[in-house]
Coordinates of C-alpha atoms and ligand atoms in Angstrom, one line a residue:
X827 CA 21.7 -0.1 16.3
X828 CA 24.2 -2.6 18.0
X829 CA 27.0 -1.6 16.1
X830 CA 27.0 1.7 15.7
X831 CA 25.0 3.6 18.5
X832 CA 26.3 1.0 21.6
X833 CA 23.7 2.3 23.9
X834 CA 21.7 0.3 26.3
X835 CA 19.3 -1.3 23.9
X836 CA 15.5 -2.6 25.2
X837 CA 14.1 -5.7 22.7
X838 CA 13.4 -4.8 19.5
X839 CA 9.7 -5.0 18.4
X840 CA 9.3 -6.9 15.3
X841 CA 8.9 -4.9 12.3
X842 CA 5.3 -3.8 11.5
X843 CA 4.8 -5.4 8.3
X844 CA 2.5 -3.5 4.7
X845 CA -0.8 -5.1 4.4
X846 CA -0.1 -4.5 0.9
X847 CA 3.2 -5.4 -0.1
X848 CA 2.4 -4.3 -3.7
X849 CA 0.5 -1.1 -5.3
X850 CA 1.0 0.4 -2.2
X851 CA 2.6 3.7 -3.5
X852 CA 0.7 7.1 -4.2
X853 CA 3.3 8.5 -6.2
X854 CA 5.2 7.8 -9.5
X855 CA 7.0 9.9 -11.4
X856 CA 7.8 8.6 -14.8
X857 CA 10.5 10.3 -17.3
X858 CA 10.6 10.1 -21.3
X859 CA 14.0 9.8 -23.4
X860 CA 14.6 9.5 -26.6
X861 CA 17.5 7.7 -25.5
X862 CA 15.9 4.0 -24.2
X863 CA 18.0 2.1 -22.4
X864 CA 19.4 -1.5 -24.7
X865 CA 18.9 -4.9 -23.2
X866 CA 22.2 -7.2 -23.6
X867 CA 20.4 -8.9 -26.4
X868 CA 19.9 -5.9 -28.3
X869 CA 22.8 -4.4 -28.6
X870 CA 24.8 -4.8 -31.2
X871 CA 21.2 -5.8 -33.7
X872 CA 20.2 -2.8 -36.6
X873 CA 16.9 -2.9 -36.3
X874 CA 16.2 -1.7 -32.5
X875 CA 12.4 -0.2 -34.1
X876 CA 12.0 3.0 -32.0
X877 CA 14.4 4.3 -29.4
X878 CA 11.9 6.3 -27.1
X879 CA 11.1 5.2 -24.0
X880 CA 8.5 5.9 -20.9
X881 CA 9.5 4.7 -17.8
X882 CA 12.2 5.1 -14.4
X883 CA 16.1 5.7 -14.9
X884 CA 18.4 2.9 -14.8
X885 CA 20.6 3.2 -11.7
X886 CA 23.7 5.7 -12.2
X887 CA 22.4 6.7 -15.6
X888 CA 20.8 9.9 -15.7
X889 CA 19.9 10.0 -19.5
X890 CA 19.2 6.6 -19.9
X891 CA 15.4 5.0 -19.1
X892 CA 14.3 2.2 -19.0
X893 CA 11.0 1.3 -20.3
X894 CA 8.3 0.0 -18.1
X895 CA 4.8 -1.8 -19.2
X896 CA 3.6 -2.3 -15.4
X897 CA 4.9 -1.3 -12.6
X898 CA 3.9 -3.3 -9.2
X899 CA 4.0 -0.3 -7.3
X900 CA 0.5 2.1 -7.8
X901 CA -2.6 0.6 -8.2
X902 CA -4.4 1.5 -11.5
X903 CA -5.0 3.1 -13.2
X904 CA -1.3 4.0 -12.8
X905 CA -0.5 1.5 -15.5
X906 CA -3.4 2.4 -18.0
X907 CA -2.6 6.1 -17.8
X908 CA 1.6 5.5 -18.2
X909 CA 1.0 3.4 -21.7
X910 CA -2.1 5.2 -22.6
X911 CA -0.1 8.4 -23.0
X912 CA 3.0 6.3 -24.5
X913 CA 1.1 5.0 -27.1
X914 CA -1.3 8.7 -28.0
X915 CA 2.3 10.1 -28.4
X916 CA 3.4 7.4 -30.5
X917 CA 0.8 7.3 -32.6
X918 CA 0.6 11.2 -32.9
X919 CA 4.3 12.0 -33.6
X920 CA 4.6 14.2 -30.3
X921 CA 8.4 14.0 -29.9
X922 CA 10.4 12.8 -26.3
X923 CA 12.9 14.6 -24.4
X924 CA 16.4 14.7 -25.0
X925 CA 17.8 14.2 -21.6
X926 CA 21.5 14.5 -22.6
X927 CA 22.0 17.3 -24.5
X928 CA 18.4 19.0 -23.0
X929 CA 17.6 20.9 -25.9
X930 CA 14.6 19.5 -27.6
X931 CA 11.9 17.3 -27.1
X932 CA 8.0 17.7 -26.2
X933 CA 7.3 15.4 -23.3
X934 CA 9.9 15.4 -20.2
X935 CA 8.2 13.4 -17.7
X936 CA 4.7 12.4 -16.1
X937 CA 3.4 12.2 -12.5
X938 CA 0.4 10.1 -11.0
X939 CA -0.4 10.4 -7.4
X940 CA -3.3 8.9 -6.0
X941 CA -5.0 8.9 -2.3
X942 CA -7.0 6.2 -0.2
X943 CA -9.6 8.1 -1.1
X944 CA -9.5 7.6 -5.1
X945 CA -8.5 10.9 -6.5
X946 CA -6.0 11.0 -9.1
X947 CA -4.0 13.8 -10.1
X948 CA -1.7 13.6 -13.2
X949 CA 0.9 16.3 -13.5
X950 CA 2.9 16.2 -17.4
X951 CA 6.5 18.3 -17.8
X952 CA 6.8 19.2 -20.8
X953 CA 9.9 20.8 -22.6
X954 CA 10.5 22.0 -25.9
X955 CA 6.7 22.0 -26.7
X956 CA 3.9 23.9 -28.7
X957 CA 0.6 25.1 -27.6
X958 CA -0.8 22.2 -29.7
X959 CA 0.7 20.1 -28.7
X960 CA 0.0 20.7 -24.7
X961 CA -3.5 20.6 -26.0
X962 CA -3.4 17.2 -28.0
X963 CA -1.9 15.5 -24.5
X964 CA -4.0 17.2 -22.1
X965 CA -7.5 16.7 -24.0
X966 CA -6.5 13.3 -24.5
X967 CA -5.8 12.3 -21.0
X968 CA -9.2 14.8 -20.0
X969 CA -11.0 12.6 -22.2
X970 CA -9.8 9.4 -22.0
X971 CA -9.6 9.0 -18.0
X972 CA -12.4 10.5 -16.2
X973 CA -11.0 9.2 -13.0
X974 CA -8.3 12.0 -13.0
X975 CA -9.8 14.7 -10.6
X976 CA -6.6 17.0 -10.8
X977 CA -5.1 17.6 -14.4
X978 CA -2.1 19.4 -14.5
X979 CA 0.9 20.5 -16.3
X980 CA 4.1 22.3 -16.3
X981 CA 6.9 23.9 -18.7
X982 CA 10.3 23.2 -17.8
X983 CA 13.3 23.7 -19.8
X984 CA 15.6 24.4 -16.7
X985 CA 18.5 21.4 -16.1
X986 CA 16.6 19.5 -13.6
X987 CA 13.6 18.0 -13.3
X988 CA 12.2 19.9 -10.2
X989 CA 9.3 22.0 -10.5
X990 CA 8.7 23.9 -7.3
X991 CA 9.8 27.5 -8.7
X992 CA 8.0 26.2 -12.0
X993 CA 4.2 27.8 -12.7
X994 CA 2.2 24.4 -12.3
X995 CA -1.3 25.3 -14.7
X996 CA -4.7 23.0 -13.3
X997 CA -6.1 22.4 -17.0
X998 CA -8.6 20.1 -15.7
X999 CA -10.9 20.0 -12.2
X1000 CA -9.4 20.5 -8.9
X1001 CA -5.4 22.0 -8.6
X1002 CA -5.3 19.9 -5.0
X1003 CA -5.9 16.4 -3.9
X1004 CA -7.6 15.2 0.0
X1005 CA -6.1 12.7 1.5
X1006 CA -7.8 11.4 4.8
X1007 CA -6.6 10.2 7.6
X1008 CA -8.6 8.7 10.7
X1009 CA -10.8 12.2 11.1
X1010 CA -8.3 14.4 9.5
X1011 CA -7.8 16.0 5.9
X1012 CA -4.9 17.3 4.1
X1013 CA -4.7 19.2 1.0
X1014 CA -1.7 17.8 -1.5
X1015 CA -0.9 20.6 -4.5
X1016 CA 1.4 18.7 -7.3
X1017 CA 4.5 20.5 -5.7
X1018 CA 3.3 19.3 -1.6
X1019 CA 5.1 16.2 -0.2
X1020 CA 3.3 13.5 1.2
X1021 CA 3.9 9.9 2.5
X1022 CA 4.0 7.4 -0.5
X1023 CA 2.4 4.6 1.3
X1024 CA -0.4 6.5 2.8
X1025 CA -2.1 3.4 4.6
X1026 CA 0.9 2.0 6.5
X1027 CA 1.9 5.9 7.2
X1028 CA -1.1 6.1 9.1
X1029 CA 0.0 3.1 11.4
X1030 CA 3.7 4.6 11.6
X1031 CA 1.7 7.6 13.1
X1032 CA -0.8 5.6 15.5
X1033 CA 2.6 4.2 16.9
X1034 CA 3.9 7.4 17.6
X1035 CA 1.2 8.6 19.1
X1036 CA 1.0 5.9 21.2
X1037 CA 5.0 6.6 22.2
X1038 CA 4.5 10.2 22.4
X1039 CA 2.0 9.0 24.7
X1040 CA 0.6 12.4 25.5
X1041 CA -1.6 13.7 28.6
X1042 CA -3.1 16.7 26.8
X1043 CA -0.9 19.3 28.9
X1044 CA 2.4 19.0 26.9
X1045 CA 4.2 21.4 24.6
X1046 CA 4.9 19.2 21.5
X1047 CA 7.9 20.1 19.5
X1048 CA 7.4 18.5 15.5
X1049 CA 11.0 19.1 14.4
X1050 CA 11.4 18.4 10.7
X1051 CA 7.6 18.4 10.2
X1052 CA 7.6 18.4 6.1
X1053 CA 3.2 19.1 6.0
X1054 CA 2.7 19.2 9.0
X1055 CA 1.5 15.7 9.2
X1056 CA 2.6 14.2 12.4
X1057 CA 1.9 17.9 14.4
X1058 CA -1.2 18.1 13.0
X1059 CA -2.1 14.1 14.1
X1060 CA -1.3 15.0 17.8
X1061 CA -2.6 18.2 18.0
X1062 CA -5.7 17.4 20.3
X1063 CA -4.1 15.4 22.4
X1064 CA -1.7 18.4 23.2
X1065 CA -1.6 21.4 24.6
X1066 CA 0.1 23.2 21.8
X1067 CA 2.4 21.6 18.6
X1068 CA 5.6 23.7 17.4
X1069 CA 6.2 22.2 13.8
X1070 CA 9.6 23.0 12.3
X1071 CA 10.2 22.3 8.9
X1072 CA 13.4 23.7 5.9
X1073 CA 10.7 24.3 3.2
X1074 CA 8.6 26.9 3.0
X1075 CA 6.2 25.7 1.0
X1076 CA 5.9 22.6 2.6
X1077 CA 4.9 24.9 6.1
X1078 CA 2.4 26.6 3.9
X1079 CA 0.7 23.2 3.6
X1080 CA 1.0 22.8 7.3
X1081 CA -0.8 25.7 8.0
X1082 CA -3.4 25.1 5.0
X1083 CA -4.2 21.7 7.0
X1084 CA -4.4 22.8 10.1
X1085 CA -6.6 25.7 8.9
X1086 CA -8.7 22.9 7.1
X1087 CA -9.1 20.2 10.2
X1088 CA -9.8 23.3 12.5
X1089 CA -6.7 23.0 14.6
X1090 CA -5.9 26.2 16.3
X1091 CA -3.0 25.1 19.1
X1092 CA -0.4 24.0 16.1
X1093 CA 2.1 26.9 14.4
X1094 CA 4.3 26.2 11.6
X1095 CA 7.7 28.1 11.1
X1096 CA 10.1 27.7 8.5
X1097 CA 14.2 27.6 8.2
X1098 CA 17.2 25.7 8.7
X1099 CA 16.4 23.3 12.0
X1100 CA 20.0 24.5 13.6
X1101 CA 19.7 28.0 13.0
X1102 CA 15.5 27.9 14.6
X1103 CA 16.3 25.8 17.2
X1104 CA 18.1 28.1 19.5
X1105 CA 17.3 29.3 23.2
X1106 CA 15.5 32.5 22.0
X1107 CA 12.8 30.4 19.9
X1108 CA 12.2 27.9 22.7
X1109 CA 12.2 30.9 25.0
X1110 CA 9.2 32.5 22.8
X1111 CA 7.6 29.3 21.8
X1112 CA 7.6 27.5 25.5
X1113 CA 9.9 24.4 26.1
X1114 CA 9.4 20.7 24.8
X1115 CA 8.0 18.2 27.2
X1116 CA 8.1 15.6 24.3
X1117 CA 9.5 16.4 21.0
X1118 CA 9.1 14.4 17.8
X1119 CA 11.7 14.3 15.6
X1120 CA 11.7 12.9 11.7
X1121 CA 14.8 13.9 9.9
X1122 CA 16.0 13.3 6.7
X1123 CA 18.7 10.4 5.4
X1124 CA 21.4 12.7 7.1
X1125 CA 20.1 12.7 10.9
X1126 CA 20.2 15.4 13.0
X1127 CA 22.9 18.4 12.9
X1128 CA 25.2 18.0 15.7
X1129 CA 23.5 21.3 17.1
X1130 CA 20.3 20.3 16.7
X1131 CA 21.0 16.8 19.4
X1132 CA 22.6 19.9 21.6
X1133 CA 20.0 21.9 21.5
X1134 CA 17.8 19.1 22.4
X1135 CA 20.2 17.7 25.3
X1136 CA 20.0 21.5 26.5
X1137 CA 16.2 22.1 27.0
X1138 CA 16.3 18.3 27.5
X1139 CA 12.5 17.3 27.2
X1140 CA 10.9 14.3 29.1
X1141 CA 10.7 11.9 25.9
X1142 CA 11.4 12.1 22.5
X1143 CA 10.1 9.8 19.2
X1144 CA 12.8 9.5 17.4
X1145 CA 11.5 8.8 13.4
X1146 CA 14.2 7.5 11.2
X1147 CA 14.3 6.3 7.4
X1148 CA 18.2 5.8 8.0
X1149 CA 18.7 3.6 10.8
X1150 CA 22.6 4.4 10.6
X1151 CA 22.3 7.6 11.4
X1152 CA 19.7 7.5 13.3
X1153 CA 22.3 5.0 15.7
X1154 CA 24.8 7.6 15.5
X1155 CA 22.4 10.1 17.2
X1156 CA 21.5 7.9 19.8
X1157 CA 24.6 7.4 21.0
X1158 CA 25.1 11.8 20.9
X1159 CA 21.7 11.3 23.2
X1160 CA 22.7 8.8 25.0
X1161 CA 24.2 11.3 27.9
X1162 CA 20.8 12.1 29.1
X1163 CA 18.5 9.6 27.5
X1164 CA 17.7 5.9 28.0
X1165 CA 16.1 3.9 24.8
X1166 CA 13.5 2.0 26.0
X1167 CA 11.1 1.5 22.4
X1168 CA 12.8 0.5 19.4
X1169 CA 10.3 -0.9 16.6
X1170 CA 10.4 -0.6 12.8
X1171 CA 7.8 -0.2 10.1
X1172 CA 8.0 -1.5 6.8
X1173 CA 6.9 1.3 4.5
X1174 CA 8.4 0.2 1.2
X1175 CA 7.8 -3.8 0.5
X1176 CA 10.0 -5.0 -1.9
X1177 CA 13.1 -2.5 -1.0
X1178 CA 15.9 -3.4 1.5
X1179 CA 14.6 0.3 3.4
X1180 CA 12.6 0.4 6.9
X1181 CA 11.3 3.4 8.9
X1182 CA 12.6 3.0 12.7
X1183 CA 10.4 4.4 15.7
X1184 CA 12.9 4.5 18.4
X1185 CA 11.5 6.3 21.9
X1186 CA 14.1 7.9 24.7
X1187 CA 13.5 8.3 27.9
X1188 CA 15.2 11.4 29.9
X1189 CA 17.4 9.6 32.5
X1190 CA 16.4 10.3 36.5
Ligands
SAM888 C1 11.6 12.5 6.5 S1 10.9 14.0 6.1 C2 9.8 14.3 7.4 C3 8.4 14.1 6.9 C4 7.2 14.4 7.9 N1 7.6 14.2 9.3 C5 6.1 13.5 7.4 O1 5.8 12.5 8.1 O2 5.5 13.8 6.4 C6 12.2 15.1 6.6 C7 11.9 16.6 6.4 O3 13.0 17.3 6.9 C8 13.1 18.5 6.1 N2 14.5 19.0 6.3 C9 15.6 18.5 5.8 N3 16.7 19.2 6.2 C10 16.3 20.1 7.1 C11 16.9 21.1 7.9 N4 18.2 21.3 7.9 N5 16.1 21.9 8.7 C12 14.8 21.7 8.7 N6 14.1 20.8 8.0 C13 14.9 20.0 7.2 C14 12.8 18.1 4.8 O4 12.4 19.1 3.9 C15 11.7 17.1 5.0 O5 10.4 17.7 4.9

């Protein structure tokens, strides 16, 4: 912030700290090779017994993975579920993907999510697979963990791993999760975003609620929105929230949530934040008194900081998971706004990263 924004900068508050500094994530997403990934002592032995392996990517290396037998990060079942399925492959011949040459192989990779509330939905890609096959994994995870509440799987033989244009089939219970938060609901599909540490995401959004500090007559701008989330937490404290958000599918799940809490004064729209963020749309939609903003790594387009000097709005929360570049649109703001809240949330113990709620003020 010091270094790279060199604005007037207020004392920092100290850096709200995870209750839970492990098993605090809702989401993994694991990926099976056929390829594992050798330890220093193995390399070079002839027996290395098989080569498959279950687990995340070792940095820089798309095809190679490295086996895991517990991860620290979910709570379990996570863990149970991951090896269960390793081992009813194993045991039943049912063949890993190929990731470099991405022509064969059954099983491509496995996601658990979980909420607060205990659901769990399990999502399996597969590849190169038979019917049987699909059936022999997806009874044995429907029978062996009745805890799963959203069973789920997809075909994809396309060079990535993303499914979003991929047909997702519900093979077991409900195709959605509920996550609650405080008196709100929100619907997760297996292609919707949400926060990955859902408990201290709720405290990043009391704190900027408490920095939007709203009156209940403000027009609330939610620029990069993703679900809706943040909108839809300020909503009745508002007079009206304008979410803005690049995926559509993500605004879909915005206006699914709002639908399902009841909240009538939020709108969703959809498109490339520099291209909706013109005069016309703020002409239309009514100007910002407050906006809060929650970009991704890359900060805000240029434009998007003109745009907002231009209507120039009385505050603005500034969300960041990239400090850096979050510093380098502070000092763009800096013209017209005055920091006077900076104060970071821990919402990924163990990693170097933080979340950064900075506030602006617009100068008299
Ligand atoms: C850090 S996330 C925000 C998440 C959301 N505020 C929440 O708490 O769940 C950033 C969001 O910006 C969206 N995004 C990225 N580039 C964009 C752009 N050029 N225009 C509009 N939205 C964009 C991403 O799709 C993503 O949903």
């Amino acid at each position: 912030m010091t270094r790279i924004a060199k604005v007037k900068l207020p004392v920092f508050q100290p850096i709200l700290g995870s209750e839970e500094t492990y098993y605090y994530r809702n989401k993994l997403e694991f990926t099976f090779s056929c390829a594992r990934w050798l330890t220093e002592d193995e390399i070079g032995k002839e027996d290395l017994g098989s080569m498959n392996a279950l687990g995340f990517h070792v940095p820089g290396r798309f095809d190679k993975i490295l086996p895991v037998d517990h991860c620290y990060l979910q709570p379990d079942p996570s863990n149970t579920i991951r090896n269960g399925v390793r081992d009813f492959a194993e045991a039943n011949g049912i063949s890993y993907y190929e990731l470099k040459n991405q022509k064969e192989g059954a099983l491509r990779n496995l996601i658990i999510r979980n909420t607060v509330t205990n659901e769990w939905m399990v999502t399996v890609q597969f590849a190169y697979v038979t019917e049987e096959e699909i059936n022999l994994v997806m009874e044995y995870l429907k029978s062996t963990f009745p805890m799963i509440t959203s069973l789920n799987y997809v075909i994809n033989q396309k060079g990535n791993d993303t499914f979003h244009d991929l047909e997702v089939v519900c093979y077991h219970g409900k195709a959605f999760m509920v996550e609650t938060m405080e008196d709100l609901k929100f619907q997760i599909g297996p292609k919707s975003f949400f926060q990955t540490n859902a408990k201290q995401a709720l405290k990043l959004y009391q704190l900027v609620r408490e920095y939007a500090d709203l009156q209940g007559n403000e027009v609330v701008y939610d620029l990069y929105t993703g679900t809706g989330t943040i909108g839809l937490f300020l909503a009745k404290h508002a007079t009206k929230v304008v979410g803005l958000e690049y995926v559509e599918m993500a605004v879909e799940d915005a206006r699914i949530n709002a639908e399902l809490n009841g909240i009538k004064n939020a709108t969703f729209f959809a498109g490339d934040m520099k291209k909706v963020l013109t005069e016309e749309f703020i002409a239309i939609h009514g100007a910002p008194d407050v906006i809060i903003t929650d970009p991704p790594r890359a900060g805000m387009d240029v434009d998007v900081v003109n745009q907002i000097l231009a209507v120039q709005p009385k505050k603005i929360v500034y969300v960041s998971c990239n400090p850096a570049t979050q510093a380098r649109d502070l000092a763009l703001l800096d013209v017209a706004y005055e920091v006077d809240v900076v104060h970071p949330v821990d919402m990924f113990p163990q990693t170097h990263h933080v979340e950064n709620i900075v506030r602006l003020i617009l100068k008299s």
